[in-house]
Short mmCIF file of C-alpha atoms in Angstrom, two decimals:
data_model
loop_
_atom_site.label_atom_id
_atom_site.label_comp_id
_atom_site.label_asym_id
_atom_site.label_seq_id
_atom_site.Cartn_x
_atom_site.Cartn_y
_atom_site.Cartn_z
CA MET A 86 -18.65 -6.72 10.09
CA LYS A 87 -19.98 -4.41 12.66
CA LYS A 88 -16.58 -4.41 13.79
CA GLY A 89 -14.98 -3.24 10.70
CA LYS A 90 -18.20 -0.37 11.47
CA LYS A 91 -16.12 0.46 14.32
CA LEU A 92 -13.00 0.43 12.83
CA VAL A 93 -14.33 3.15 10.53
CA PHE A 94 -16.00 5.21 13.09
CA GLY A 95 -13.02 5.14 15.66
CA LEU A 96 -10.75 5.65 12.24
CA LEU A 97 -13.02 9.58 12.31
CA SER A 98 -10.51 10.57 15.12
CA ILE A 99 -7.44 10.18 13.08
CA VAL A 100 -8.47 13.38 10.31
CA LEU A 101 -6.40 15.87 11.76
CA VAL A 102 -3.13 14.04 11.55
CA ALA A 103 -0.24 12.50 10.57
CA LEU A 104 2.69 10.31 11.11
CA SER A 105 4.47 7.64 13.10
CA ALA A 106 7.43 6.99 15.65
CA CYS A 107 8.88 5.43 18.63
CA SER A 108 10.82 4.53 21.70
CA ASN A 109 12.79 1.86 23.45
CA PRO A 110 12.75 -1.74 23.75
CA GLN A 111 13.87 -4.95 24.46
CA THR A 112 12.89 -9.11 25.11
CA GLU A 113 13.24 -12.38 23.59
CA GLY A 114 12.54 -13.80 20.70
CA GLN A 115 10.47 -16.88 20.62
CA GLY A 116 13.04 -19.86 19.93
CA THR A 117 15.55 -18.03 20.31
CA ALA A 118 18.91 -17.62 23.60
CA PRO A 119 18.16 -14.95 25.67
CA VAL A 120 20.51 -12.06 24.92
CA LYS A 121 22.49 -10.18 27.22
CA ASP A 122 21.21 -7.00 28.36
CA ASN A 123 24.94 -5.05 27.06
CA LYS A 124 24.31 -1.77 26.22
CA ASN A 125 28.20 -2.15 24.97
CA GLU A 126 27.88 -5.27 22.54
CA LYS A 127 28.32 -3.97 18.58
CA VAL A 128 25.81 -5.27 17.14
CA GLU A 129 25.10 -4.75 12.73
CA LEU A 130 21.22 -5.50 11.91
CA ARG A 131 19.96 -5.35 8.25
CA ALA A 132 16.54 -3.22 7.49
CA THR A 133 14.92 -3.89 3.92
CA TRP A 134 11.84 -1.74 2.09
CA SER A 135 11.08 -0.50 -0.64
CA GLY A 136 8.38 2.55 -1.80
CA THR A 137 9.47 6.46 -3.39
CA ALA A 138 12.59 8.21 -3.09
CA GLY A 139 10.81 10.38 -0.33
CA ARG A 140 10.29 6.59 1.81
CA HIS A 141 13.63 6.44 1.54
CA GLU A 142 15.44 9.61 3.03
CA ARG A 143 12.43 9.77 5.51
CA THR A 144 13.44 6.21 6.63
CA LEU A 145 17.53 6.94 6.67
CA LYS A 146 16.86 9.66 8.52
CA VAL A 147 15.19 8.10 11.12
CA ILE A 148 18.13 5.16 11.07
CA GLU A 149 20.43 7.77 12.32
CA LEU A 150 18.18 9.10 15.33
CA PHE A 151 18.38 5.78 16.17
CA GLU A 152 21.67 5.29 15.90
CA LYS A 153 22.25 8.70 17.55
CA LYS A 154 20.34 6.93 20.73
CA TYR A 155 21.77 3.49 19.98
CA PRO A 156 25.37 3.84 19.02
CA ASN A 157 26.21 0.76 19.49
CA ILE A 158 23.59 -0.39 17.24
CA LYS A 159 23.97 -0.18 13.47
CA ILE A 160 21.45 -0.33 10.59
CA ASN A 161 22.26 -1.10 7.09
CA ALA A 162 19.51 -0.54 4.98
CA GLU A 163 18.97 -2.34 1.84
CA TYR A 164 15.83 -0.73 0.05
CA SER A 165 14.71 0.34 -3.66
CA GLY A 166 11.18 0.65 -5.32
CA THR A 167 8.52 -1.56 -5.50
CA ASP A 168 9.60 -3.19 -9.04
CA GLY A 169 11.37 -6.52 -7.98
CA PHE A 170 11.52 -5.73 -4.47
CA SER A 171 9.13 -9.04 -3.45
CA ASP A 172 10.92 -11.17 -6.05
CA LYS A 173 14.02 -10.42 -4.72
CA LEU A 174 13.13 -10.83 -1.05
CA ASN A 175 11.57 -14.05 -1.75
CA THR A 176 14.53 -15.12 -3.26
CA GLN A 177 16.90 -14.48 -0.15
CA ILE A 178 13.77 -15.59 2.40
CA ALA A 179 14.71 -19.25 0.70
CA GLY A 180 18.67 -18.48 0.54
CA GLY A 181 18.53 -17.77 4.50
CA ASN A 182 20.01 -14.59 4.17
CA ALA A 183 17.57 -11.92 4.20
CA PRO A 184 17.56 -8.89 6.35
CA ASP A 185 16.50 -8.90 9.61
CA LEU A 186 13.56 -6.38 9.47
CA ILE A 187 11.24 -6.44 6.82
CA ASN A 188 9.53 -3.38 6.28
CA VAL A 189 6.21 -5.23 3.34
CA GLY A 190 2.29 -4.36 2.68
CA GLY A 191 1.30 -7.25 4.55
CA ILE A 192 2.73 -9.98 6.82
CA THR A 193 0.57 -13.29 4.81
CA ASP A 194 3.13 -14.13 2.38
CA LEU A 195 6.26 -14.61 5.40
CA VAL A 196 3.99 -16.25 7.69
CA ALA A 197 2.73 -18.86 5.40
CA ARG A 198 6.82 -19.25 4.91
CA GLY A 199 7.24 -19.55 8.07
CA ALA A 200 9.69 -16.35 7.55
CA ALA A 201 8.58 -14.00 10.22
CA LEU A 202 9.25 -13.77 14.02
CA ASP A 203 6.19 -14.35 16.61
CA ILE A 204 7.04 -11.35 17.88
CA THR A 205 4.26 -11.18 21.03
CA PRO A 206 6.92 -11.08 23.74
CA TYR A 207 8.43 -8.43 22.65
CA VAL A 208 4.43 -6.89 23.05
CA THR A 209 3.44 -8.69 26.43
CA ASN A 210 6.43 -6.84 27.73
CA LYS A 211 6.30 -3.63 26.08
CA GLU A 212 9.67 -3.09 24.55
CA ILE A 213 7.11 -2.65 21.57
CA ASN A 214 4.74 -0.34 23.57
CA LEU A 215 1.51 -0.59 21.72
CA ASP A 216 -0.78 0.69 24.74
CA LYS A 217 -2.12 4.02 22.18
CA PHE A 218 -2.71 1.85 19.10
CA ASP A 219 -6.10 1.23 18.22
CA PRO A 220 -6.59 -2.47 19.04
CA ALA A 221 -8.75 -3.32 15.90
CA LEU A 222 -5.91 -2.04 13.64
CA LEU A 223 -3.45 -4.54 15.29
CA GLU A 224 -5.09 -7.26 14.35
CA PRO A 225 -3.82 -7.91 10.61
CA GLY A 226 -0.11 -8.14 12.41
CA LYS A 227 -1.32 -10.85 13.77
CA ASP A 228 -1.82 -14.75 13.15
CA ASN A 229 -3.83 -17.30 15.24
CA GLY A 230 -3.40 -14.37 17.75
CA LYS A 231 0.22 -14.08 17.79
CA PHE A 232 1.83 -11.17 16.45
CA TYR A 233 4.28 -11.11 13.19
CA GLY A 234 3.87 -7.60 12.13
CA ILE A 235 3.01 -3.64 13.18
CA SER A 236 1.39 -1.88 10.89
CA LEU A 237 2.98 1.72 10.54
CA GLY A 238 -0.31 3.36 9.14
CA THR A 239 -4.16 3.15 7.21
CA ASN A 240 -4.58 3.25 4.06
CA GLY A 241 -7.12 3.23 1.13
CA ILE A 242 -7.17 3.69 -2.19
CA GLY A 243 -8.31 6.71 -4.22
CA LEU A 244 -8.42 8.38 -7.43
CA PHE A 245 -5.66 11.77 -7.88
CA TYR A 246 -6.35 13.92 -11.23
CA ASN A 247 -4.17 16.53 -12.71
CA ALA A 248 -6.56 19.68 -11.84
CA ASP A 249 -4.44 22.11 -14.23
CA LEU A 250 -5.32 19.39 -17.25
CA ILE A 251 -8.93 20.07 -16.13
CA LYS A 252 -8.31 23.57 -16.49
CA LYS A 253 -6.59 23.94 -19.48
CA ALA A 254 -9.26 21.65 -21.17
CA GLY A 255 -11.74 23.95 -19.87
CA MET A 256 -13.62 21.40 -17.82
CA GLU A 257 -15.41 21.43 -14.69
CA PRO A 258 -13.51 18.89 -12.00
CA PRO A 259 -15.67 15.18 -11.81
CA LYS A 260 -17.90 15.11 -9.45
CA ASP A 261 -17.47 11.98 -6.97
CA THR A 262 -20.18 10.33 -7.63
CA LEU A 263 -19.65 8.68 -11.44
CA SER A 264 -19.50 5.61 -12.65
CA TRP A 265 -16.81 3.65 -14.29
CA GLU A 266 -19.40 4.63 -17.47
CA GLU A 267 -19.36 8.64 -16.77
CA TYR A 268 -15.22 8.21 -15.88
CA GLU A 269 -14.97 6.66 -19.87
CA ALA A 270 -17.06 9.37 -21.17
CA TYR A 271 -15.32 12.23 -18.66
CA GLY A 272 -12.22 10.68 -19.97
CA LYS A 273 -13.65 11.66 -24.11
CA GLU A 274 -13.96 14.76 -23.67
CA VAL A 275 -10.77 16.28 -21.89
CA VAL A 276 -8.74 14.11 -24.40
CA LYS A 277 -10.57 16.52 -27.09
CA ALA A 278 -10.11 18.99 -25.87
CA LEU A 279 -5.93 18.83 -25.07
CA GLY A 280 -5.42 17.05 -27.90
CA PRO A 281 -2.98 14.08 -28.93
CA GLY A 282 -0.50 13.59 -26.57
CA TYR A 283 -2.77 13.31 -23.67
CA TYR A 284 -4.93 10.35 -22.01
CA ALA A 285 -7.40 10.36 -19.68
CA PHE A 286 -6.26 7.53 -17.68
CA ALA A 287 -3.23 5.60 -17.02
CA ASP A 288 -3.27 1.92 -17.67
CA GLN A 289 -3.82 0.40 -14.58
CA SER A 290 -6.14 -3.40 -15.94
CA ARG A 291 -2.84 -4.79 -14.70
CA TYR A 292 -3.28 -4.31 -11.45
CA SER A 293 -5.42 -6.87 -8.79
CA LEU A 294 -5.56 -4.29 -6.15
CA TYR A 295 -7.80 -2.25 -8.67
CA MET A 296 -9.77 -5.36 -10.08
CA ASN A 297 -10.28 -6.07 -6.16
CA TYR A 298 -11.78 -3.13 -5.52
CA PHE A 299 -13.85 -3.78 -9.01
CA LEU A 300 -15.07 -6.92 -7.52
CA ARG A 301 -16.12 -5.55 -4.57
CA GLN A 302 -18.33 -3.86 -6.32
CA THR A 303 -20.43 -6.77 -7.36
CA GLY A 304 -20.26 -7.84 -3.76
CA LYS A 305 -18.08 -9.98 -4.87
CA THR A 306 -13.72 -10.32 -4.10
CA ILE A 307 -10.01 -12.30 -5.64
CA TYR A 308 -9.64 -14.29 -2.28
CA LYS A 309 -12.54 -15.93 0.45
CA ASP A 310 -12.31 -18.13 2.34
CA GLY A 311 -10.17 -20.07 0.69
CA LYS A 312 -11.31 -20.26 -2.53
CA ALA A 313 -12.08 -18.05 -5.70
CA GLY A 314 -14.74 -15.44 -4.70
CA PHE A 315 -14.39 -14.21 -8.78
CA ASP A 316 -14.90 -16.52 -11.72
CA LYS A 317 -13.11 -15.77 -15.43
CA ALA A 318 -16.44 -13.73 -16.81
CA ASP A 319 -15.76 -11.09 -13.43
CA VAL A 320 -11.92 -11.43 -15.42
CA VAL A 321 -13.31 -10.75 -18.97
CA ARG A 322 -15.65 -7.59 -17.78
CA TRP A 323 -12.48 -6.49 -16.25
CA TYR A 324 -10.23 -6.55 -19.21
CA THR A 325 -13.10 -5.71 -21.55
CA MET A 326 -13.46 -2.58 -20.33
CA TRP A 327 -9.57 -1.44 -20.14
CA ASP A 328 -9.33 -2.69 -24.07
CA ARG A 329 -11.90 -0.99 -24.91
CA MET A 330 -10.50 2.90 -23.04
CA ARG A 331 -7.32 1.78 -25.37
CA SER A 332 -9.49 1.66 -28.37
CA GLU A 333 -10.60 4.86 -27.77
CA GLY A 334 -7.48 6.65 -27.33
CA LEU A 335 -7.73 7.51 -23.56
CA LEU A 336 -5.09 5.61 -22.18
CA PRO A 337 -1.10 5.41 -22.82
CA THR A 338 -0.46 3.38 -25.79
CA PRO A 339 1.06 -0.42 -24.55
CA GLU A 340 4.77 0.25 -25.28
CA GLU A 341 4.32 3.04 -22.57
CA SER A 342 2.59 1.84 -20.37
CA ALA A 343 4.73 -0.89 -20.40
CA THR A 344 7.75 1.66 -19.61
CA PHE A 345 6.24 3.11 -16.66
CA THR A 346 4.79 1.35 -13.76
CA ASP A 347 2.54 3.29 -11.34
CA LEU A 348 2.65 2.19 -8.30
CA SER A 349 5.26 5.38 -6.97
CA VAL A 350 6.61 8.16 -8.43
CA ASP A 351 9.26 7.42 -9.27
CA THR A 352 8.22 4.80 -12.47
CA SER A 353 4.84 6.63 -13.60
CA ILE A 354 3.56 8.22 -16.40
CA PHE A 355 1.30 10.51 -14.73
CA PRO A 356 3.96 13.08 -13.16
CA LYS A 357 4.49 14.01 -16.73
CA GLY A 358 1.97 16.11 -17.43
CA LYS A 359 0.39 14.01 -19.85
CA THR A 360 -2.43 11.65 -17.92
CA VAL A 361 -5.27 13.36 -16.49
CA PHE A 362 -6.58 10.23 -13.75
CA LEU A 363 -5.06 8.30 -11.66
CA MET A 364 -5.40 5.68 -8.87
CA SER A 365 -3.36 5.15 -6.27
CA TRP A 366 -3.36 4.57 -2.34
CA LEU A 367 -3.60 7.84 -0.29
CA ASN A 368 -0.90 7.97 1.43
CA GLN A 369 0.69 8.82 -2.14
CA LEU A 370 -0.56 12.00 -2.35
CA THR A 371 2.65 13.89 -1.36
CA ALA A 372 4.66 11.97 -2.75
CA PHE A 373 2.76 12.56 -6.41
CA GLN A 374 2.02 16.39 -5.56
CA ASN A 375 6.49 16.83 -4.71
CA GLY A 376 7.18 15.16 -7.98
CA MET A 377 4.76 17.30 -10.36
CA LYS A 378 4.97 20.97 -11.11
CA ASP A 379 0.88 20.44 -11.38
CA GLU A 380 -1.04 20.98 -9.27
CA LEU A 381 -3.08 17.52 -7.53
CA GLN A 382 -6.11 16.84 -6.52
CA ILE A 383 -8.01 13.75 -5.01
CA THR A 384 -11.50 12.11 -5.45
CA THR A 385 -13.17 8.98 -5.22
CA LEU A 386 -13.01 5.99 -7.50
CA PRO A 387 -15.81 5.27 -9.99
CA SER A 388 -18.65 3.95 -8.92
CA GLY A 389 -20.37 0.70 -9.84
CA GLY A 390 -23.22 2.74 -11.09
CA PRO A 391 -27.19 2.05 -9.65
CA GLY A 392 -27.51 -0.84 -7.05
CA ALA A 393 -23.68 -0.97 -6.62
CA LYS A 394 -21.75 -1.96 -3.82
CA ASN A 395 -19.47 0.33 -2.02
CA GLY A 396 -15.74 -1.40 -3.10
CA LEU A 397 -13.88 0.80 -0.56
CA TRP A 398 -11.67 -0.48 2.58
CA VAL A 399 -9.80 1.00 5.65
CA HIS A 400 -6.13 -0.73 5.34
CA PRO A 401 -4.06 -1.15 8.13
CA SER A 402 -0.61 -1.58 6.20
CA GLN A 403 3.48 -1.24 5.88
CA PHE A 404 4.14 -3.95 8.65
CA TRP A 405 7.34 -4.20 9.87
CA THR A 406 8.59 -7.50 10.81
CA ILE A 407 11.36 -9.40 12.60
CA ASN A 408 13.27 -12.13 10.01
CA LYS A 409 12.38 -15.09 12.22
CA THR A 410 16.34 -16.22 11.58
CA SER A 411 17.86 -12.95 13.65
CA LYS A 412 20.65 -13.17 15.51
CA HIS A 413 19.61 -10.26 17.46
CA PRO A 414 15.72 -10.00 17.68
CA LYS A 415 15.98 -8.22 20.61
CA GLU A 416 17.77 -4.82 19.38
CA ALA A 417 15.17 -5.32 15.66
CA ALA A 418 12.26 -5.08 18.16
CA MET A 419 14.18 -2.14 19.81
CA PHE A 420 14.07 -0.92 16.12
CA ILE A 421 10.28 -0.61 15.77
CA ASN A 422 9.38 0.36 18.48
CA PHE A 423 11.82 3.77 17.96
CA PHE A 424 10.21 3.91 14.64
CA ILE A 425 6.27 4.22 15.84
CA ASN A 426 6.54 5.61 19.07
CA ASP A 427 9.60 7.85 19.33
CA GLU A 428 8.70 11.73 18.55
CA GLU A 429 11.21 13.27 16.52
CA ALA A 430 11.16 10.32 14.21
CA THR A 431 7.63 10.55 14.02
CA LYS A 432 7.54 13.70 13.06
CA VAL A 433 10.63 13.14 10.30
CA LEU A 434 8.49 9.44 9.16
CA GLY A 435 4.91 11.95 8.53
CA SER A 436 2.22 10.07 7.12
CA GLU A 437 4.47 9.39 4.37
CA ARG A 438 3.65 5.18 5.09
CA GLY A 439 -0.58 5.71 5.60
CA ILE A 440 -1.83 7.57 8.90
CA PRO A 441 -0.46 7.04 11.32
CA ASN A 442 -2.09 3.97 13.83
CA SER A 443 -1.15 5.51 17.20
CA SER A 444 -3.47 7.89 18.39
CA ALA A 445 -0.72 9.69 20.75
CA VAL A 446 1.07 10.54 17.43
CA ARG A 447 -1.82 11.58 15.70
CA ASP A 448 -2.44 14.08 18.46
CA MET A 449 0.90 15.02 18.02
CA MET A 450 1.02 15.57 13.93
CA LYS A 451 -2.46 17.38 14.21
CA GLN A 452 -1.33 21.07 14.26
CA THR A 453 1.21 20.21 11.26
CA LEU A 454 -0.36 19.30 8.16
CA ASN A 455 0.93 20.14 4.98
CA PRO A 456 -2.02 21.26 2.64
CA THR A 457 -1.34 18.72 0.36
CA GLU A 458 -1.48 16.58 3.70
CA LYS A 459 -4.50 18.61 4.55
CA LYS A 460 -6.48 17.15 1.32
CA PHE A 461 -5.80 13.34 1.80
CA TYR A 462 -6.79 13.52 5.40
CA ALA A 463 -9.97 16.00 4.40
CA TYR A 464 -10.48 13.20 2.04
CA PHE A 465 -9.95 10.42 4.73
CA GLU A 466 -12.33 11.61 7.06
CA ASN A 467 -14.99 10.65 4.22
CA TYR A 468 -13.37 8.22 2.76
CA ILE A 469 -13.97 6.11 6.19
CA SER A 470 -17.27 7.11 6.71
CA LYS A 471 -18.22 4.57 3.30
CA ALA A 472 -15.11 2.24 3.65
CA GLY A 473 -16.11 -1.16 4.66
CA PRO A 474 -13.78 -4.09 6.57
CA LYS A 475 -10.41 -5.23 4.61
CA ASP A 476 -10.54 -8.66 2.42
CA GLN A 477 -8.79 -11.33 3.56
CA ASP A 478 -5.40 -11.78 2.18
CA LEU A 479 -4.49 -14.34 -0.95
CA PRO A 480 -1.69 -16.79 0.11
CA ASN A 481 0.97 -16.15 -2.17
CA GLY A 482 -0.57 -13.10 -3.36
CA THR A 483 2.88 -11.63 -5.41
CA GLU A 484 2.85 -14.56 -7.41
CA PHE A 485 -0.99 -13.68 -8.78
CA GLY A 486 -0.26 -9.89 -8.66
CA ASN A 487 2.27 -10.97 -11.18
CA ALA A 488 0.65 -13.48 -12.85
CA VAL A 489 -2.41 -10.53 -13.61
CA VAL A 490 0.72 -7.90 -14.86
CA SER A 491 1.47 -10.77 -17.49
CA SER A 492 -2.12 -11.50 -18.36
CA SER A 493 -2.91 -8.19 -18.59
CA GLN A 494 0.23 -6.72 -20.95
CA LYS A 495 -0.70 -9.98 -23.41
CA VAL A 496 -3.95 -8.23 -23.97
CA TYR A 497 -2.48 -5.25 -24.67
CA PHE A 498 0.30 -6.17 -26.71
CA LYS A 499 -2.68 -8.03 -28.76
CA LYS A 500 -0.10 -11.25 -27.66
CA ALA A 501 -3.32 -13.51 -26.10
CA THR A 502 -7.03 -13.04 -26.51
CA ILE A 503 -9.74 -11.68 -23.25
CA ASP A 504 -10.43 -15.01 -22.82
CA GLN A 505 -7.41 -16.46 -22.77
CA ALA A 506 -5.51 -13.86 -20.60
CA ALA A 507 -8.71 -13.81 -17.84
CA GLN A 508 -8.20 -18.09 -17.82
CA GLU A 509 -4.82 -17.35 -17.27
CA VAL A 510 -5.62 -15.60 -14.39
CA VAL A 511 -7.92 -17.93 -12.73
CA ASP A 512 -5.46 -20.53 -13.19
CA ALA A 513 -2.97 -18.40 -11.40
CA PHE A 514 -5.33 -18.50 -7.90
CA GLU A 515 -5.48 -21.77 -8.18
CA LYS A 516 -1.82 -21.92 -8.57
CA SER A 517 -1.19 -19.16 -5.43
CA VAL A 518 -4.19 -21.26 -2.81
CA LYS A 519 -2.15 -24.85 -4.05
CA LYS A 520 1.15 -23.64 -2.82
#
């Protein structure tokens, strides 16, 4: 835990920064035949990622820059929104036709399935140059001391709010110390002032990410040392809180909630201007602000109340990995190196995937922050002074997350009781661990 705090204070230097990039590379992947150093050899790679339209635009621009620098390498992009991305990727991996380059939020599942290439040789030879990266931020990309992924940024979670709606309601912005119960009371006042058709919160009962934050406030977690760090009663408390707010008219209707997801601006109900609060990854602040006309602000997620623990954590995320079956691992490593180190590429990428883990990139970008990014970084400075270390990743975590979505939807459509839905979550956890 001391190491986590060391990371926290080390990250304070991140606060006036933004972006990520790269340079050149070359090496042979473990278990692959040596690749000839022939710059004229035509090579095609497939690269996949998920996210918003803004992320797609930035990533495609970096691909264009890379192809200009390395005209013999062609990158075929495969991208989509977050919904269904993991399922499609899992199907491709099972079928042996996954892309060469894979950008995901965490590497645990890919490593467990034997789908990720050990890229340690490329790191050792500096063909993927990590000299300017904080060593602590590189650890989540390792398994048993070997590199399988490179994190593109550091992230966290926060509460976005529509400042214009709060002004319209004639209320003051919420204090950053409010508990879940106090936010519920605040939400009632907002909805009463705004009138029909407005909601206090997006219904985010279905996301295991925020359920885990809720658990951490009581000293628990979803997964720890191969076992569940929670029990059925914890899930009942989580679903009961949201069900109460739903019955009070603070959340969108079940039909609306089923139509929209809140993982990105492209699929969220929040930018429609009818919902006041949304929990989100911090790096999505710019995307959401660009996607809505109202002024967006950010504050701390609800606290657990007096005596509760701080549920926040520092989250290295968005890893580039190389498919273990790629026929061109050397060129794939070249792309990763370009993505994280090239000056022009990092200017394009900004902080959309999180605050860059490279100190060189952060130093370069600190004078170029736009007004929304300045809000992000100012908030993050305070955030990392409070946040703890990230939890262990749950094996087959995607499947577990899907099960939480399914069980929560049964609750708000009244197709299952809260007790039944909570049991489904517990059963889904056991299935994920045993797989």
